[in-house]
Tab-separated table of C-alpha atoms in Angstrom:
chain	number	residue	atom	x	y	z
A	1	MET	CA	-16.564	-0.062	33.512
A	2	ASN	CA	-16.742	-3.785	32.850
A	3	ASN	CA	-20.223	-3.989	34.388
A	4	ILE	CA	-21.399	-1.133	32.176
A	5	LEU	CA	-19.965	-2.811	29.084
A	6	VAL	CA	-21.484	-6.206	29.914
A	7	ASN	CA	-24.930	-4.665	30.511
A	8	TRP	CA	-24.678	-2.002	27.808
A	9	HIS	CA	-27.768	-3.007	25.817
A	10	GLU	CA	-29.850	-3.548	28.952
A	11	LEU	CA	-28.912	-0.115	30.282
A	12	LYS	CA	-29.635	1.427	26.901
A	13	ALA	CA	-33.109	-0.139	26.812
A	14	TYR	CA	-33.762	0.906	30.426
A	15	PHE	CA	-32.949	4.583	29.850
A	16	GLU	CA	-34.845	4.642	26.555
A	17	ALA	CA	-37.922	3.261	28.311
A	18	GLY	CA	-37.616	5.595	31.313
A	19	ASP	CA	-37.087	8.804	29.352
A	20	ASN	CA	-40.069	10.605	30.880
A	21	PRO	CA	-39.680	10.848	34.673
A	22	LYS	CA	-41.532	13.541	36.600
A	23	ARG	CA	-38.646	15.576	38.026
A	24	TYR	CA	-36.800	17.856	35.588
A	25	GLU	CA	-33.367	17.080	37.081
A	26	THR	CA	-33.954	13.336	36.809
A	27	ARG	CA	-35.307	13.717	33.282
A	28	TYR	CA	-32.204	15.654	32.203
A	29	LYS	CA	-29.809	13.067	33.663
A	30	ALA	CA	-31.768	10.192	32.125
A	31	ARG	CA	-31.709	11.838	28.701
A	32	LEU	CA	-27.971	12.450	29.045
A	33	MET	CA	-27.327	8.806	29.944
A	34	LYS	CA	-29.524	7.644	27.054
A	35	GLU	CA	-27.594	9.769	24.545
A	36	MET	CA	-24.264	8.483	25.856
A	37	LEU	CA	-25.409	4.877	25.587
A	38	GLN	CA	-26.726	5.431	22.059
A	39	ASP	CA	-23.387	6.822	20.908
A	40	ARG	CA	-21.527	3.976	19.138
A	41	SER	CA	-18.199	5.710	19.662
A	42	ASN	CA	-18.667	5.412	23.440
A	43	PHE	CA	-19.400	1.707	23.024
A	44	LEU	CA	-16.196	1.284	21.008
A	45	TYR	CA	-14.225	3.298	23.565
A	46	PHE	CA	-15.439	1.063	26.399
A	47	HIS	CA	-14.312	-2.020	24.459
A	48	PHE	CA	-10.857	-0.453	24.185
A	49	ALA	CA	-10.603	0.882	27.738
A	50	VAL	CA	-12.009	-1.993	29.820
A	51	PRO	CA	-9.090	-4.466	29.368
A	52	ILE	CA	-6.554	-1.726	30.127
A	53	VAL	CA	-8.437	-0.505	33.190
A	54	GLN	CA	-8.740	-4.059	34.498
A	55	GLU	CA	-4.975	-4.580	34.271
A	56	LEU	CA	-4.300	-1.233	35.942
A	57	GLU	CA	-6.744	-2.086	38.721
A	58	LYS	CA	-4.898	-5.360	39.344
A	59	VAL	CA	-1.561	-3.568	39.626
A	60	ASN	CA	-3.087	-0.853	41.814
A	61	ALA	CA	-4.655	-3.447	44.111
A	62	LEU	CA	-1.308	-5.194	44.572
A	63	PHE	CA	0.412	-1.951	45.525
A	64	GLN	CA	-2.363	-1.098	48.002
A	65	HIS	CA	-1.861	-4.280	50.022
A	66	THR	CA	-0.020	-3.420	53.218
A	67	LYS	CA	1.024	-6.911	54.290
A	68	GLU	CA	1.045	-8.754	50.989
A	69	ALA	CA	4.780	-9.457	51.109
A	70	GLU	CA	4.661	-11.059	54.568
A	71	LYS	CA	2.674	-14.021	53.211
A	72	TYR	CA	5.607	-15.004	51.004
A	73	ALA	CA	8.545	-13.657	52.969
A	74	GLY	CA	8.606	-16.041	55.877
A	75	THR	CA	11.058	-15.203	58.646
A	76	GLY	CA	14.381	-15.610	56.844
A	77	PRO	CA	16.394	-12.522	55.867
A	78	ASP	CA	17.122	-14.046	52.453
A	79	LYS	CA	13.422	-14.048	51.632
A	80	GLN	CA	13.151	-10.399	52.641
A	81	LEU	CA	16.087	-9.477	50.403
A	82	GLU	CA	14.584	-11.405	47.492
A	83	ILE	CA	11.260	-9.581	47.777
A	84	GLN	CA	13.029	-6.249	48.125
A	85	GLY	CA	14.938	-7.021	44.939
A	86	VAL	CA	11.690	-7.770	43.095
A	87	LYS	CA	10.236	-4.457	44.272
A	88	ILE	CA	13.306	-2.585	43.042
A	89	ARG	CA	13.114	-4.319	39.667
A	90	CYS	CA	9.419	-3.442	39.348
A	91	LYS	CA	10.136	0.187	40.196
A	92	ASP	CA	13.004	0.317	37.700
A	93	MET	CA	10.787	-1.215	35.022
A	94	LEU	CA	8.082	1.426	35.531
A	95	ALA	CA	10.680	4.215	35.525
A	96	GLU	CA	12.214	2.882	32.305
A	97	ALA	CA	8.782	2.573	30.679
A	98	LEU	CA	8.039	6.190	31.594
A	99	SER	CA	11.358	7.427	30.205
A	100	GLN	CA	10.817	5.489	26.963
A	101	LEU	CA	7.365	7.049	26.565
A	102	LYS	CA	8.850	10.515	27.094
A	103	LEU	CA	11.459	9.823	24.428
A	104	ARG	CA	8.857	8.718	21.909
A	105	LEU	CA	5.936	11.075	22.427
A	106	PRO	CA	6.904	14.723	23.007
A	107	GLU	CA	9.487	15.236	20.260
A	108	SER	CA	7.586	13.457	17.503
A	109	LYS	CA	4.378	15.175	18.574
A	110	GLN	CA	6.008	18.579	18.180
A	111	ILE	CA	7.475	17.655	14.785
A	112	PHE	CA	4.125	16.645	13.345
A	113	HIS	CA	2.393	19.554	15.060
A	114	ASN	CA	4.591	21.865	12.947
A	115	LEU	CA	3.020	20.435	9.781
A	116	ALA	CA	0.207	22.916	10.377
A	117	GLU	CA	2.664	25.602	9.233
A	118	LEU	CA	2.213	24.289	5.668
A	119	SER	CA	-1.494	25.094	5.647
A	120	PRO	CA	-2.456	27.596	2.901
A	121	THR	CA	-4.011	29.919	5.493
A	122	VAL	CA	-0.621	30.110	7.230
A	123	VAL	CA	1.731	30.113	4.247
A	124	LEU	CA	-0.137	32.872	2.388
A	125	ASN	CA	-0.381	35.125	5.450
A	126	GLN	CA	2.580	37.523	5.402
A	127	ALA	CA	2.067	38.626	9.009
A	128	THR	CA	1.841	35.310	10.856
A	129	ARG	CA	3.640	32.751	8.703
A	130	PRO	CA	6.866	31.295	10.164
A	131	LYS	CA	10.362	31.869	8.879
A	132	PHE	CA	11.727	29.444	6.312
A	133	ASN	CA	14.131	27.806	8.780
A	134	GLU	CA	11.225	27.181	11.188
A	135	LEU	CA	9.337	24.952	8.733
A	136	PRO	CA	9.106	21.207	9.521
A	137	PHE	CA	11.465	18.622	8.003
A	138	ILE	CA	13.635	21.325	6.455
A	139	HIS	CA	16.473	18.788	6.247
A	140	THR	CA	14.606	16.922	3.488
A	141	ILE	CA	15.443	19.699	1.016
A	142	PRO	CA	18.680	18.928	-0.889
A	143	ASP	CA	21.484	21.424	-0.270
A	144	LYS	CA	21.556	22.518	-3.905
A	145	LEU	CA	17.835	23.403	-3.742
A	146	GLN	CA	17.845	25.188	-0.376
A	147	ARG	CA	18.337	28.700	-1.739
A	148	GLN	CA	15.801	28.529	-4.551
A	149	THR	CA	13.235	26.809	-2.315
A	150	GLU	CA	13.629	29.598	0.240
A	151	GLU	CA	13.231	32.177	-2.528
A	152	GLN	CA	10.021	30.481	-3.684
A	153	TYR	CA	8.741	30.493	-0.099
A	154	ARG	CA	9.423	34.234	0.075
A	155	LYS	CA	7.484	34.934	-3.149
A	156	ILE	CA	4.471	32.652	-2.673
A	157	PRO	CA	2.261	35.166	-0.748
A	158	PHE	CA	2.573	37.720	-3.557
A	159	VAL	CA	0.989	35.483	-6.213
A	160	ASP	CA	-2.716	35.765	-6.989
A	161	TRP	CA	-3.448	32.039	-6.744
A	162	THR	CA	-7.145	32.489	-7.460
A	163	ALA	CA	-6.181	33.470	-11.018
A	164	GLN	CA	-4.224	30.249	-11.549
A	165	PRO	CA	-5.988	27.605	-13.699
A	166	PHE	CA	-5.998	24.991	-10.926
A	167	PHE	CA	-7.666	27.334	-8.405
A	168	SER	CA	-9.930	29.290	-10.771
A	169	SER	CA	-12.837	26.880	-10.301
A	170	LYS	CA	-12.044	25.386	-6.890
A	171	GLY	CA	-10.817	28.505	-5.094
A	172	LEU	CA	-8.378	28.429	-2.187
A	173	ASN	CA	-10.730	26.658	0.232
A	174	LEU	CA	-8.824	23.402	-0.175
A	175	ASP	CA	-7.091	21.089	2.223
A	176	THR	CA	-3.325	21.372	2.510
A	177	LYS	CA	-2.541	18.479	0.183
A	178	ASN	CA	-4.679	19.710	-2.712
A	179	PHE	CA	-3.376	23.242	-2.258
A	180	TRP	CA	0.236	22.148	-2.780
A	181	ILE	CA	-0.779	19.932	-5.688
A	182	GLY	CA	-2.181	23.064	-7.299
A	183	VAL	CA	0.952	25.070	-6.477
A	184	ARG	CA	3.080	22.451	-8.182
A	185	GLU	CA	1.254	23.206	-11.440
A	186	ASN	CA	3.115	26.533	-11.431
A	187	ASN	CA	6.660	25.889	-12.658
A	188	SER	CA	8.012	28.762	-10.562
A	189	PHE	CA	7.136	26.948	-7.316
A	190	VAL	CA	7.852	23.307	-8.137
A	191	ASP	CA	10.668	22.894	-5.591
A	192	LEU	CA	8.655	24.388	-2.736
A	193	ALA	CA	5.595	22.303	-3.606
A	194	ASN	CA	7.650	19.106	-3.805
A	195	TYR	CA	9.118	19.848	-0.374
A	196	ALA	CA	5.658	20.449	1.130
A	197	LEU	CA	4.210	17.270	-0.392
A	198	THR	CA	7.211	15.308	0.890
A	199	CYS	CA	6.452	16.551	4.404
A	200	LEU	CA	2.770	15.679	4.091
A	201	THR	CA	3.502	12.129	2.906
A	202	THR	CA	5.961	11.388	5.718
A	203	PRO	CA	4.751	8.317	7.678
A	204	VAL	CA	3.385	9.247	11.087
A	205	SER	CA	3.754	5.779	12.637
A	206	ASN	CA	5.682	2.556	12.318
A	207	ALA	CA	2.526	0.861	11.046
A	208	THR	CA	2.707	2.827	7.786
A	209	VAL	CA	6.317	1.799	7.220
A	210	GLU	CA	5.571	-1.814	8.124
A	211	ARG	CA	2.774	-1.921	5.535
A	212	ILE	CA	5.213	-0.790	2.844
A	213	PHE	CA	7.730	-3.443	3.903
A	214	SER	CA	5.000	-6.085	3.795
A	215	LEU	CA	4.000	-4.893	0.334
A	216	VAL	CA	7.600	-5.051	-0.896
A	217	THR	CA	7.999	-8.553	0.540
A	218	ASN	CA	4.783	-9.637	-1.157
A	219	VAL	CA	5.879	-8.275	-4.545
A	220	LYS	CA	9.555	-9.222	-4.589
A	221	THR	CA	9.461	-12.945	-3.884
A	222	LYS	CA	12.121	-15.514	-4.745
A	223	PRO	CA	10.795	-16.084	-8.298
A	224	ARG	CA	10.794	-12.296	-8.803
A	225	ASN	CA	14.108	-11.599	-7.110
A	226	ARG	CA	15.554	-10.018	-10.276
A	227	LEU	CA	13.060	-7.166	-10.336
A	228	GLN	CA	14.873	-3.873	-10.726
A	229	LEU	CA	14.482	-1.184	-8.089
A	230	HIS	CA	12.575	1.285	-10.279
A	231	THR	CA	10.137	-1.469	-11.322
A	232	LEU	CA	9.561	-2.460	-7.702
A	233	ASP	CA	9.086	1.189	-6.760
A	234	ALA	CA	6.486	1.644	-9.513
A	235	ILE	CA	4.521	-1.442	-8.441
A	236	VAL	CA	4.512	-0.378	-4.785
A	237	ARG	CA	3.339	3.111	-5.738
A	238	ILE	CA	0.522	1.741	-7.909
A	239	ARG	CA	-0.701	-0.660	-5.239
A	240	SER	CA	-0.488	1.963	-2.485
A	241	ASP	CA	-2.424	4.462	-4.584
A	242	MET	CA	-5.137	1.882	-5.268
A	243	VAL	CA	-5.463	1.111	-1.569
A	244	LEU	CA	-5.674	4.792	-0.629
A	245	SER	CA	-8.158	5.492	-3.427
A	246	ASN	CA	-10.292	2.405	-2.658
A	247	LYS	CA	-9.833	1.158	-6.207
A	248	CYS	CA	-9.598	-2.387	-7.563
A	249	CYS	CA	-6.973	-3.631	-10.001
A	250	LYS	CA	-9.802	-4.040	-12.528
A	251	GLN	CA	-10.164	-0.259	-12.579
A	252	PHE	CA	-6.508	0.340	-13.401
A	253	ALA	CA	-6.220	1.875	-16.883
A	254	ASP	CA	-2.915	1.181	-18.613
A	255	THR	CA	-1.531	3.211	-21.510
A	256	GLN	CA	0.161	2.226	-24.753
A	257	ASN	CA	3.428	3.654	-23.468
A	258	MET	CA	3.240	1.379	-20.410
A	259	LEU	CA	2.623	-1.670	-22.593
A	260	ARG	CA	5.571	-0.816	-24.852
A	261	ARG	CA	7.853	-0.536	-21.821
A	262	TRP	CA	6.625	-3.830	-20.368
A	263	THR	CA	9.688	-5.819	-21.383
A	264	SER	CA	12.118	-8.066	-19.582
A	265	GLU	CA	14.862	-5.508	-20.179
A	266	ASN	CA	13.004	-2.781	-18.292
A	267	MET	CA	11.656	-5.070	-15.588
A	268	TYR	CA	14.639	-7.279	-14.845
A	269	GLY	CA	17.555	-5.568	-16.587
A	270	PHE	CA	17.965	-8.324	-19.175
A	271	GLU	CA	19.496	-7.294	-22.477
A	272	SER	CA	17.312	-8.011	-25.477
A	273	LYS	CA	18.730	-10.678	-27.742
A	274	THR	CA	18.421	-10.236	-31.482
A	275	THR	CA	19.371	-13.823	-32.314
A	276	PRO	CA	16.826	-16.399	-31.254
A	277	VAL	CA	18.001	-19.290	-29.113
A	278	PRO	CA	17.397	-22.646	-30.809
A	279	CYS	CA	15.033	-24.793	-28.852
A	280	THR	CA	12.219	-27.217	-29.363
A	281	SER	CA	8.693	-25.981	-29.741
A	282	SER	CA	7.592	-27.610	-26.502
A	283	SER	CA	10.389	-26.076	-24.425
A	284	SER	CA	9.869	-22.697	-26.095
A	285	THR	CA	6.193	-22.780	-25.239
A	286	SER	CA	6.840	-23.703	-21.621
A	287	VAL	CA	9.457	-20.966	-21.171
A	288	THR	CA	7.181	-18.387	-22.750
A	289	GLU	CA	4.260	-19.432	-20.583
A	290	GLU	CA	6.326	-19.319	-17.392
A	291	THR	CA	7.788	-15.911	-18.232
A	292	GLY	CA	4.425	-14.535	-19.268
A	293	GLU	CA	2.697	-15.787	-16.137
A	294	GLU	CA	5.427	-14.309	-13.981
A	295	ASP	CA	5.344	-10.928	-15.721
A	296	ILE	CA	1.565	-10.783	-15.537
A	297	SER	CA	1.525	-11.729	-11.862
A	298	VAL	CA	3.895	-8.882	-11.089
A	299	PHE	CA	1.454	-6.250	-12.322
A	300	ILE	CA	-1.761	-7.851	-11.055
């Protein structure tokens, strides 16, 4: 694989130049190789696979040696015991790695595979849709909302969703996320829609969670340590939405209500003081500038 990757462009040029051999079988194979080499996804896959294959080949070569241990063992029994101990440790390490992979992959794969049950083609089909207790992440529904959410799930196939305002122009040929966004517009199915959207926004990997932690750490620094939780939550949501929507902060449109609520009391929990604190004009200006810069930097 490494030789193919190193000579990728040369092989690509060779098969492009020799695309017209006389024999049909040779011509078919040459065209197949040319198409594979022209596919950029194959080139990317080779870049990913080559380092892993090289490491596996090294390990495989070591295990295929029949007398590799004798070079280091010598004649003493202590040396033999030491090498045997290393072999046992290597075997235990591979067994532990396999067991850890089994713990991580199958269960989580099945959990996220069940998210397909929230598809509109499944939910609206009375014959094939699963029971309510078979839906994924059912534990995310609060106990006090379990009964009414189940009742909404029972009623949802009997609603003519094409007559709803959200679906009148778009129809039901939507992806799962947009379908449940439209369902939430109907007040009779808010709890069920909120549950479905919660399932769909559940992080599928540690990388997603780590990005949120990095974002929180970037926002709530030592100078901004007094930010209240709801303010921090709002900032994280705004930034995450901009990243997902490929928008810049320059495109963010604030409202008059947001500007009225942009106060130290709402952001940091400070009580507003009606009596001004006596201070010199210079100190007042510096305090105002520092506070203003800090507040602005929080929302930028």
